Rosetta silent file (secondary structure, phi, psi, omega in degrees, C-alpha in Angstrom):
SEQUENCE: XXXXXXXXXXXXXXXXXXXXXXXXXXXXXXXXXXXXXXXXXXXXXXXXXXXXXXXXXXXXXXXXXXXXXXXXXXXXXXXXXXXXXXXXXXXXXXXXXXXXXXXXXXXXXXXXXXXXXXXXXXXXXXXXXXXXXXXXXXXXXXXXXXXXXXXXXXXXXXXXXXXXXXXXXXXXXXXXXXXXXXXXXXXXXXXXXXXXXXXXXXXXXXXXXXXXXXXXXXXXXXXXXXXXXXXXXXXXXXXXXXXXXXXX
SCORE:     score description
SCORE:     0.000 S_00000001
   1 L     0.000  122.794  163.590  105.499   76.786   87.728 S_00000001
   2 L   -21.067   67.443  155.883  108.225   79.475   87.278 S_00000001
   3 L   -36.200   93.161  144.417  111.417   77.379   87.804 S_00000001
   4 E   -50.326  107.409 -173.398  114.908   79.262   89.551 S_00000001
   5 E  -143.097  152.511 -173.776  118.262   78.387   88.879 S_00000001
   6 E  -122.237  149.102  166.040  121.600   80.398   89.338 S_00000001
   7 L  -144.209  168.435  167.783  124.713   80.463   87.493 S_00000001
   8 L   -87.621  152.688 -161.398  128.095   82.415   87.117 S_00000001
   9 L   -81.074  121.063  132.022  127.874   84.780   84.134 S_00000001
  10 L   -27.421  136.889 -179.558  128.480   83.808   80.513 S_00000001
  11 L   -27.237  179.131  174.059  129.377   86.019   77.865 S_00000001
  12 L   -93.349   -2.489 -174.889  126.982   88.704   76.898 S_00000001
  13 L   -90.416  -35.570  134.634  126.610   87.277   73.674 S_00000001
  14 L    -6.659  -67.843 -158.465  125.396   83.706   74.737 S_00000001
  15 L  -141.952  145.476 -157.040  122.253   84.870   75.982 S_00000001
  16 L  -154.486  159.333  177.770  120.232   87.243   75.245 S_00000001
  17 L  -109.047   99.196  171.113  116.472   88.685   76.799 S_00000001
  18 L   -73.846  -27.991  174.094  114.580   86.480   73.883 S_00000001
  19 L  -158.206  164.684 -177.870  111.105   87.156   75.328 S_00000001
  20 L  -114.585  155.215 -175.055  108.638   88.697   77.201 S_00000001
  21 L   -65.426  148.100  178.635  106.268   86.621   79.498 S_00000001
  22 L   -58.927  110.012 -178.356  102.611   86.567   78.165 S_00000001
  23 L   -30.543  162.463  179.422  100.029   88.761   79.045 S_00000001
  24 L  -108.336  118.156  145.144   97.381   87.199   81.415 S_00000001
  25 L   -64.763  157.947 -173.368   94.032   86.631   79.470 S_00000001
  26 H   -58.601  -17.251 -155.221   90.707   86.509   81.458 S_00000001
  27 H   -68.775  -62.923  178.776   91.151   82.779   81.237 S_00000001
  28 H   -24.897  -75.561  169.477   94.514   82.993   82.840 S_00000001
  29 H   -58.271  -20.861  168.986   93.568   85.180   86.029 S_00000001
  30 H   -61.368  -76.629  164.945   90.627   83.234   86.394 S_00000001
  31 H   -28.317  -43.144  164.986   92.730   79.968   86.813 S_00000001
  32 H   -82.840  -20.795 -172.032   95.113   82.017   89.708 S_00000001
  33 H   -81.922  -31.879  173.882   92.285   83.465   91.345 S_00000001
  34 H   -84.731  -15.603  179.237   90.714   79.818   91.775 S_00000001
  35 H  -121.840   14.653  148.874   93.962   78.213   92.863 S_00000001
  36 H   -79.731  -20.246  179.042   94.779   80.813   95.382 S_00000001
  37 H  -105.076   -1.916  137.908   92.005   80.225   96.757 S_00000001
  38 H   -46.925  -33.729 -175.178   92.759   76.549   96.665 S_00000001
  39 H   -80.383  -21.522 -174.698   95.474   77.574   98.538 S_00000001
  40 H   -82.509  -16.026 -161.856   93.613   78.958  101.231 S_00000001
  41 H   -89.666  -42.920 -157.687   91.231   75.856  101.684 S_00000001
  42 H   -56.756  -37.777 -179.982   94.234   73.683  101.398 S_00000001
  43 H   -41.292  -74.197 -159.374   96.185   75.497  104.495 S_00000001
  44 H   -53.058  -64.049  160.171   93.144   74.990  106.630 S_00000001
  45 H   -46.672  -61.540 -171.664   92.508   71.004  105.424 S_00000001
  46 L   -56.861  -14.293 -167.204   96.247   70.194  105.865 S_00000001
  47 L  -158.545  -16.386  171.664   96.662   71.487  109.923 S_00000001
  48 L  -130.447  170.222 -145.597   93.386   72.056  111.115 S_00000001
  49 L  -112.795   61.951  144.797   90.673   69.889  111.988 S_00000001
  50 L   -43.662  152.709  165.415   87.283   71.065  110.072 S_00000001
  51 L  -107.362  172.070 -163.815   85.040   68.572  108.371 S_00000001
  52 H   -70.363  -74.211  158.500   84.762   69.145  104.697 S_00000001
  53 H    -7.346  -56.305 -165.030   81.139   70.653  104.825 S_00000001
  54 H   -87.444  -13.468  176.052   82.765   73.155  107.605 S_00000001
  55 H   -87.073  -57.060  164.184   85.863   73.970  105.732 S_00000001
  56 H   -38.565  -23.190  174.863   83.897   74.757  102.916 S_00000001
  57 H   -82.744  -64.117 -156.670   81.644   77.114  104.815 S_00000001
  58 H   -36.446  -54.718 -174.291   84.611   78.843  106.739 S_00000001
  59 H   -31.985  -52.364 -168.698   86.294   79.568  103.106 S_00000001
  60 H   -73.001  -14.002 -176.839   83.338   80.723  101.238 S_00000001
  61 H   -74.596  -33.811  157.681   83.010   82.945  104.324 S_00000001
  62 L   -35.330  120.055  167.578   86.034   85.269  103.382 S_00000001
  63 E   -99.413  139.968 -165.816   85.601   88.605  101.501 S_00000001
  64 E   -95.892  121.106 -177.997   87.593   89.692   98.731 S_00000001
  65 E  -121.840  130.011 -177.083   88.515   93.289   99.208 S_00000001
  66 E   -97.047  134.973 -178.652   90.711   94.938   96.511 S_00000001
  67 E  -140.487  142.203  174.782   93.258   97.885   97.047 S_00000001
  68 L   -74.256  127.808  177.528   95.227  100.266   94.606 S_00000001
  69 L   -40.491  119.822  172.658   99.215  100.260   94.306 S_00000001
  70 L   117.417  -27.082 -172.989  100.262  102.787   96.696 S_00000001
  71 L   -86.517  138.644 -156.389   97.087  102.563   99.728 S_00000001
  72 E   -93.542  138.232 -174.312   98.368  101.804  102.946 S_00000001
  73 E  -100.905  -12.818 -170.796   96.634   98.646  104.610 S_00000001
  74 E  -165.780  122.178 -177.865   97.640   98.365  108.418 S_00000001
  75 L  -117.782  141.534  172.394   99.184  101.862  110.039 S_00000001
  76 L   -74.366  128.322 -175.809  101.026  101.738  113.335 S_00000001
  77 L    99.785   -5.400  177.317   98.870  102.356  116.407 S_00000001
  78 L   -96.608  160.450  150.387   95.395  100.550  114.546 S_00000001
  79 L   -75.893   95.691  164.517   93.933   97.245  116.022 S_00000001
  80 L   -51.834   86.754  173.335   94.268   94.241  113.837 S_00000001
  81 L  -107.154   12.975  177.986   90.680   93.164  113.596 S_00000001
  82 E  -134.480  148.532  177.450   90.429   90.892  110.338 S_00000001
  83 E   -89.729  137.816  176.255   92.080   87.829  109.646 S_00000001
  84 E   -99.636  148.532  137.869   93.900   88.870  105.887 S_00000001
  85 E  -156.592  140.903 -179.470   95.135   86.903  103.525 S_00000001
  86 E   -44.527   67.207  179.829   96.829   87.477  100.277 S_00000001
  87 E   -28.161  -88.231 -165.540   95.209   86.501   97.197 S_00000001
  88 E  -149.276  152.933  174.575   97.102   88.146   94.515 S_00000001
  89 L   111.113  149.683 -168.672   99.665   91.254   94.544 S_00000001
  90 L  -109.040 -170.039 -169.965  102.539   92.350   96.292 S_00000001
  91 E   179.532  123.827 -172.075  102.610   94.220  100.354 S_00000001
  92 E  -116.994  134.639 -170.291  105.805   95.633  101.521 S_00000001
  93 E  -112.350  124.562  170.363  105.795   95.732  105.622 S_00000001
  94 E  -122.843  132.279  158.903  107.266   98.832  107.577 S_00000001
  95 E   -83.966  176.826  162.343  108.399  100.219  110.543 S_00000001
  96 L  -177.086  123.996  172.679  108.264  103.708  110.576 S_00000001
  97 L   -95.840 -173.069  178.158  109.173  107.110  112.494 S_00000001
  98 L   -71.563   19.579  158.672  108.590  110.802  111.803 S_00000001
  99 L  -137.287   -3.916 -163.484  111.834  110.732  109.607 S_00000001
 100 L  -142.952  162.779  164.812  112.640  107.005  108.450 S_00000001
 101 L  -112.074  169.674  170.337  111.569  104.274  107.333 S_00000001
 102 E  -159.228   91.395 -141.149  112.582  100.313  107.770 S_00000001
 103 E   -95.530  148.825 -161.668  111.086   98.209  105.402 S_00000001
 104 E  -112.411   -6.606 -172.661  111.222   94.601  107.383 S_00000001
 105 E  -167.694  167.923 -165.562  109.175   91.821  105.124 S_00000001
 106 E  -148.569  126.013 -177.532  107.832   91.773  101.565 S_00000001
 107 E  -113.461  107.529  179.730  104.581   89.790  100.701 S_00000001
 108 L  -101.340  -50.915 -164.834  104.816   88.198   96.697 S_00000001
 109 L   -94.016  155.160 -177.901  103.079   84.990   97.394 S_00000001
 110 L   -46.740  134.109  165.669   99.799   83.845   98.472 S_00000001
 111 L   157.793 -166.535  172.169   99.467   83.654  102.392 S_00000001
 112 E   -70.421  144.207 -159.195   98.609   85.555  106.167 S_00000001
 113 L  -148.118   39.563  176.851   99.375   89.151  106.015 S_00000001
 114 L  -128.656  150.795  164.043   97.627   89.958  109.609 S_00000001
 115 L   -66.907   63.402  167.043   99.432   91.213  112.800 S_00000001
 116 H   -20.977  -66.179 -168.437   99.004   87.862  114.918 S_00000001
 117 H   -49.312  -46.203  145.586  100.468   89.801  117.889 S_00000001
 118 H    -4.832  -86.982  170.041   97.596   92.111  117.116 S_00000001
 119 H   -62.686  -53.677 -172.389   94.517   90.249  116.049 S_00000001
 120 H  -103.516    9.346  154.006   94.982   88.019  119.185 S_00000001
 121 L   -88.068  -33.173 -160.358   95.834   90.524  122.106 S_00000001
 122 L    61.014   54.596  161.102   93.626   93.586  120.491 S_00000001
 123 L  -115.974  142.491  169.303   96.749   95.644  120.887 S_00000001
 124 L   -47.219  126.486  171.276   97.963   98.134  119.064 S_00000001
 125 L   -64.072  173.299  151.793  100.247   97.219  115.853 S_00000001
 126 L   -94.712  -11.742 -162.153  103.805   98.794  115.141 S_00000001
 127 L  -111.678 -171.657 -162.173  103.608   98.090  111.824 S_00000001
 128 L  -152.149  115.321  178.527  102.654   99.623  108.821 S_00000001
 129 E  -128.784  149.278  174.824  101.737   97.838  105.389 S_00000001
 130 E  -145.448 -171.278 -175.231  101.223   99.129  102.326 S_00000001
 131 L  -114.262  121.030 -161.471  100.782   97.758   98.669 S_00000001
 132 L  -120.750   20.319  159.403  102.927   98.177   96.164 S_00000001
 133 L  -146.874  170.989  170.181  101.019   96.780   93.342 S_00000001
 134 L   -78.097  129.039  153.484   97.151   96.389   93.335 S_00000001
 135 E   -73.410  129.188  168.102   95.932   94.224   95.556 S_00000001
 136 E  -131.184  154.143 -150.363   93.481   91.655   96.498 S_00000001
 137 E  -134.146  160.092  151.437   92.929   90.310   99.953 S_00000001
 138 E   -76.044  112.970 -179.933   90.918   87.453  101.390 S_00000001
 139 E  -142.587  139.502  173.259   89.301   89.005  104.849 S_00000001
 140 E  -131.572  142.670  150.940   87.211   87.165  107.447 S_00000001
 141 E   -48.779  129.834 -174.320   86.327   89.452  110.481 S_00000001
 142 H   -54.642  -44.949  104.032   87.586   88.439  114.148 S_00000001
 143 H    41.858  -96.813 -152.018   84.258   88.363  114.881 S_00000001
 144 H   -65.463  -36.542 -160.637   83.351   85.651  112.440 S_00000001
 145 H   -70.504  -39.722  173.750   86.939   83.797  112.627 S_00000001
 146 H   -83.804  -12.205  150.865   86.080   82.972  116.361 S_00000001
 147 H   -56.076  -26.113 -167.155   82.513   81.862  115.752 S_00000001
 148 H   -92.973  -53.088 -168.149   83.879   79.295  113.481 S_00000001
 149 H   -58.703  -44.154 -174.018   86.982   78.238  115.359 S_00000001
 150 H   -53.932  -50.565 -175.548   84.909   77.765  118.821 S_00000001
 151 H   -57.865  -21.397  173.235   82.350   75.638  116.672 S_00000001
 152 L  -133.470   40.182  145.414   85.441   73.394  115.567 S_00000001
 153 L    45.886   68.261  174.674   87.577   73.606  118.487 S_00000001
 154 L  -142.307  -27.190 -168.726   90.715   74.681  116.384 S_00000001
 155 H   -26.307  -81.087 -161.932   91.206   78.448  117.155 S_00000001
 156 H   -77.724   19.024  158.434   93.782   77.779  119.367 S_00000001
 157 H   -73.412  -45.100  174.904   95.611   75.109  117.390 S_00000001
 158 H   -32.010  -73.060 -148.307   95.400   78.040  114.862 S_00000001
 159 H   -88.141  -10.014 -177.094   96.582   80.499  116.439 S_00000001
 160 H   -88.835  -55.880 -151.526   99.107   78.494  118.482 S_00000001
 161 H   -92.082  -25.600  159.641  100.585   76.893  115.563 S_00000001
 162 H   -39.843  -90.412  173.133  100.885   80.578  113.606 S_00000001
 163 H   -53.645  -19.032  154.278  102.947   82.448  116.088 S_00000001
 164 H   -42.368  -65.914  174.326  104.883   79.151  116.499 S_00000001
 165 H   -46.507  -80.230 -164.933  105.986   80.119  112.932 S_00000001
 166 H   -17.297  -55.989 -174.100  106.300   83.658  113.542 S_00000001
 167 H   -49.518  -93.091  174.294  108.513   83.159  116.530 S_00000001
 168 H     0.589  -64.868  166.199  110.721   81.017  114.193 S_00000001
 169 H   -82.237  -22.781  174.443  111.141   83.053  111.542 S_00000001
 170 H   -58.489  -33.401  138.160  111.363   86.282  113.121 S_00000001
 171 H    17.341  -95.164  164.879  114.337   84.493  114.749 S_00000001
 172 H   -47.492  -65.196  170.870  115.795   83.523  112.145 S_00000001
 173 H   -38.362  -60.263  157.842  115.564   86.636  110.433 S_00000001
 174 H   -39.722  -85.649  170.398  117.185   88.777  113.404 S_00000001
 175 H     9.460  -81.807  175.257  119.759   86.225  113.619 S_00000001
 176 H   -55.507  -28.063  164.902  120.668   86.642  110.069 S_00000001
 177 H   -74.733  -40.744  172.525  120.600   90.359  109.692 S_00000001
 178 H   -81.217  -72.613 -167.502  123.158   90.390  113.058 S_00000001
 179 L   -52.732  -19.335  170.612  125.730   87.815  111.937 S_00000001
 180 L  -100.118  110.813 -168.752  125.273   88.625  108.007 S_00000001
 181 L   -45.198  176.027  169.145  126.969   91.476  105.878 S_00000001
 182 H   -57.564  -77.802 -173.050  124.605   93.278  103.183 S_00000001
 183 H    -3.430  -95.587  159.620  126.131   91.289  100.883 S_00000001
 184 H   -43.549  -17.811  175.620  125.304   88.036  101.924 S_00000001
 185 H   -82.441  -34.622  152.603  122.143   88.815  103.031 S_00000001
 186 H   -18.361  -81.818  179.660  122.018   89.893   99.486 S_00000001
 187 H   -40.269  -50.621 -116.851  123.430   86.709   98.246 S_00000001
 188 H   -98.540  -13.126 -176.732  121.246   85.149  100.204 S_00000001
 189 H   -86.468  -32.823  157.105  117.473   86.965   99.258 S_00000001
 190 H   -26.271  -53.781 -164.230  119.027   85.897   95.819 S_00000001
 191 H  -108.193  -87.480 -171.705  119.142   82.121   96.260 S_00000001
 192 H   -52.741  -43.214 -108.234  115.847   82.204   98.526 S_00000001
 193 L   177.921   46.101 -156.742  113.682   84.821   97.443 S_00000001
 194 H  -110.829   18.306 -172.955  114.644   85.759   94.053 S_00000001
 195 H   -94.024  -15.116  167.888  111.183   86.572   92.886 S_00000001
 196 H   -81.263  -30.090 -157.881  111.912   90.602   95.382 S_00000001
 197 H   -83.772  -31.057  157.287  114.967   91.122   92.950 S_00000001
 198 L  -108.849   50.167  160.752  112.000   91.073   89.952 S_00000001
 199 L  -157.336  -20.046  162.877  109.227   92.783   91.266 S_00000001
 200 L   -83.502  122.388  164.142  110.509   94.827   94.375 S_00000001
 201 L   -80.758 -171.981 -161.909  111.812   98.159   93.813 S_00000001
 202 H   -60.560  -60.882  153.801  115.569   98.534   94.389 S_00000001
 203 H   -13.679  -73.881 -153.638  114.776  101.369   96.974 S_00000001
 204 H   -81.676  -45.076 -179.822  112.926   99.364   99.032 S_00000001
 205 H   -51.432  -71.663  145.107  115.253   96.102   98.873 S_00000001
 206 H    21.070  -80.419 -174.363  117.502   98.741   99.850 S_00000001
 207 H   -77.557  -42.527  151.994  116.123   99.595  102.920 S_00000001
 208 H   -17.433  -80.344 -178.602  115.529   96.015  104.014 S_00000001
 209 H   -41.369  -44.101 -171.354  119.333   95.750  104.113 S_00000001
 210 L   100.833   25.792  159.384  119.522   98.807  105.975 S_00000001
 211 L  -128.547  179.123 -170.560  122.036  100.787  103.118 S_00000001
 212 L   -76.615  165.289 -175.656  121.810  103.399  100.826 S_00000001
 213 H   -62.249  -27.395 -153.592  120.565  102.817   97.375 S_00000001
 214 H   -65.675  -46.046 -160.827  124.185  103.901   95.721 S_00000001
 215 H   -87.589  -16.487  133.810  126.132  101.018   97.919 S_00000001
 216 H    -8.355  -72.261 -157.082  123.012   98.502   96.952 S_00000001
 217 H   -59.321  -64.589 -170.446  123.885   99.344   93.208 S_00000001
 218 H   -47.540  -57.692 -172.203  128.068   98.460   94.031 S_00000001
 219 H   -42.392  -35.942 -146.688  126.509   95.260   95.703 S_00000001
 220 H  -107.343   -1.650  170.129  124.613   94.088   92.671 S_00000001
 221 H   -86.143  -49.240  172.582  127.590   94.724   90.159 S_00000001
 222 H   -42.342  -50.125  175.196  129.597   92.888   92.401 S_00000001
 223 L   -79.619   41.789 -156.719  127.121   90.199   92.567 S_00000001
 224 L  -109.229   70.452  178.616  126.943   89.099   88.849 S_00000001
 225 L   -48.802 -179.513  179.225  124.690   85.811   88.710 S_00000001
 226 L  -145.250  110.956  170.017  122.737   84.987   85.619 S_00000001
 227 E  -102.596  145.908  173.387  119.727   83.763   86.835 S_00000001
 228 E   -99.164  124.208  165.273  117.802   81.233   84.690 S_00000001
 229 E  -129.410  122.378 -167.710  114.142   81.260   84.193 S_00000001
 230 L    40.820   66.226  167.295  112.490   78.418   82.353 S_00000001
 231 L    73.582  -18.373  173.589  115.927   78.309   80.613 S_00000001
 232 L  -101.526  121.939 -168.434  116.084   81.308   79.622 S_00000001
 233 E   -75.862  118.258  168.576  119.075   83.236   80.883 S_00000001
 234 E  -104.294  178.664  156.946  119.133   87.066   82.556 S_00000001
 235 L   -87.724 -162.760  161.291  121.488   88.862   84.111 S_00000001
 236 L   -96.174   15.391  179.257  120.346   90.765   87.510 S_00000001
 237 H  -123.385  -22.021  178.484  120.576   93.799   85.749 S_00000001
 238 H   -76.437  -15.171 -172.353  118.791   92.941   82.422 S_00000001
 239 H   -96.171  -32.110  168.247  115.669   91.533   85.133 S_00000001
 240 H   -44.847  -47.810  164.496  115.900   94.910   86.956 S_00000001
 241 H   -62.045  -27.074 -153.836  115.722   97.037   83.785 S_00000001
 242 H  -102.277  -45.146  112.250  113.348   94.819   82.368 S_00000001
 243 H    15.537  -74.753 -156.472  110.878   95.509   86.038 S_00000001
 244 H   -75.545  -41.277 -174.435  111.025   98.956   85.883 S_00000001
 245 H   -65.147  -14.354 -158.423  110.068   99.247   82.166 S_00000001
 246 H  -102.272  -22.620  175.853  107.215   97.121   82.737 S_00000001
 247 L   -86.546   20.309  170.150  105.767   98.043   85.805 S_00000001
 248 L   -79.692    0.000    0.000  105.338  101.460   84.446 S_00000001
């Protein structure tokens, strides 16, 4: 596993960007594609109460549907009618009017990517997702997801114990965004999250905060960690440069 660590910066001479990470082989993607979807059986085992025979059906019941970097996945004003979840790939979450944008959550890691509020009212979302790298999704139909939970009496532990999170973080989130400067919220996607500062672009981080790119850019000069991964030291601006060439 990728290992994070922060430091204050060291000459430039110190450290140097010594390598590039390995291409993924068939073997490789094979091996994440089976232990994401480890991840999904494991969720389900770990909080809800299936027997193994029935967890094993629900899982296998999921369809993998694939989408291209750039196709928008959930539009404000549709009905959330599949439960999603993220396989592999990244999904940047938006508000949006006819002149702005607001981008509010960023999906890197394996997990639920559906509109709870959504899926279990049948109301129209506000939100808007779209994919900023190609994607693959996990999808079980509402349809199917409540034949199974009524057959194991869990739906509404599910779905109860979801939007408990939800509540929580959205919380949290608001919270942090009133009482925290860019900066610090900066700082703080930095220390928590530092896998958006190498794969989201800057733009888009950007808008998260709620500033312009150009006072981003001051922030991130200002802000001049060395982050270490698996020992090997970047700056934030050598992982940014090093992003953009690659995801070309």
């Amino acid at each position: 596993m990728t290992k994070y660590t922060f430091s204050r910066p060291m000459t430039t001479t110190k450290r140097k960007l010594v390598a590039i990470l390995p291409k993924q082989t068939e073997e490789t993607t094979l091996t994440i594609k089976m232990t994401e979807a480890d991840k999904l059986s494991l969720l389900f085992s770990n909080e809800f109460p299936f027997n193994k025979e029935g967890l094993e059906e629900f899982v296998n019941t999921f369809v993998i549907k694939s989408f291209k970097k750039g196709e928008i996945i959930l539009e404000n004003g549709t009905i959330e009618n599949e439960l999603r979840f993220l396989d592999q790939g990244i999904i940047r979450e938006f508000y949006a009017t006819n002149d702005k944008e607001k981008n509010i959550n960023f999906y890197t890691n394996s997990g639920f990517i559906t509109d709870f509020s959504s899926f279990t009212h049948s109301t129209a979302t506000r939100k808007h997702q779209e994919c900023l790298t190609d994607v693959d999704l996990r999808v079980l139909s509402k349809e199917k997801f409540l034949t199974f939970t009524n057959q194991y009496q869990c739906g509404k532990l599910f779905i109860e114990t979801i939007f408990q999170r939800i509540v929580v973080n959205k919380e949290r989130e608001e919270f942090s965004h009133f009482v925290n400067t860019a900066e610090e919220l900066y700082l703080d996607i930095m220390k928590t999250k530092p896998d958006w500062l190498l794969q989201i672009p800057q733009y888009h981080i950007a808008s998260y905060l709620g500033i312009t790119p150009e006072t981003l850019s001051r922030i991130r000069k200002k802000c001049n960690f060395l982050i270490s991964i698996n020992g090997i030291y970047f700056s934030i601006e050598q992982l940014c440069t090093f992003n953009r060439k690659y995801r070309k």
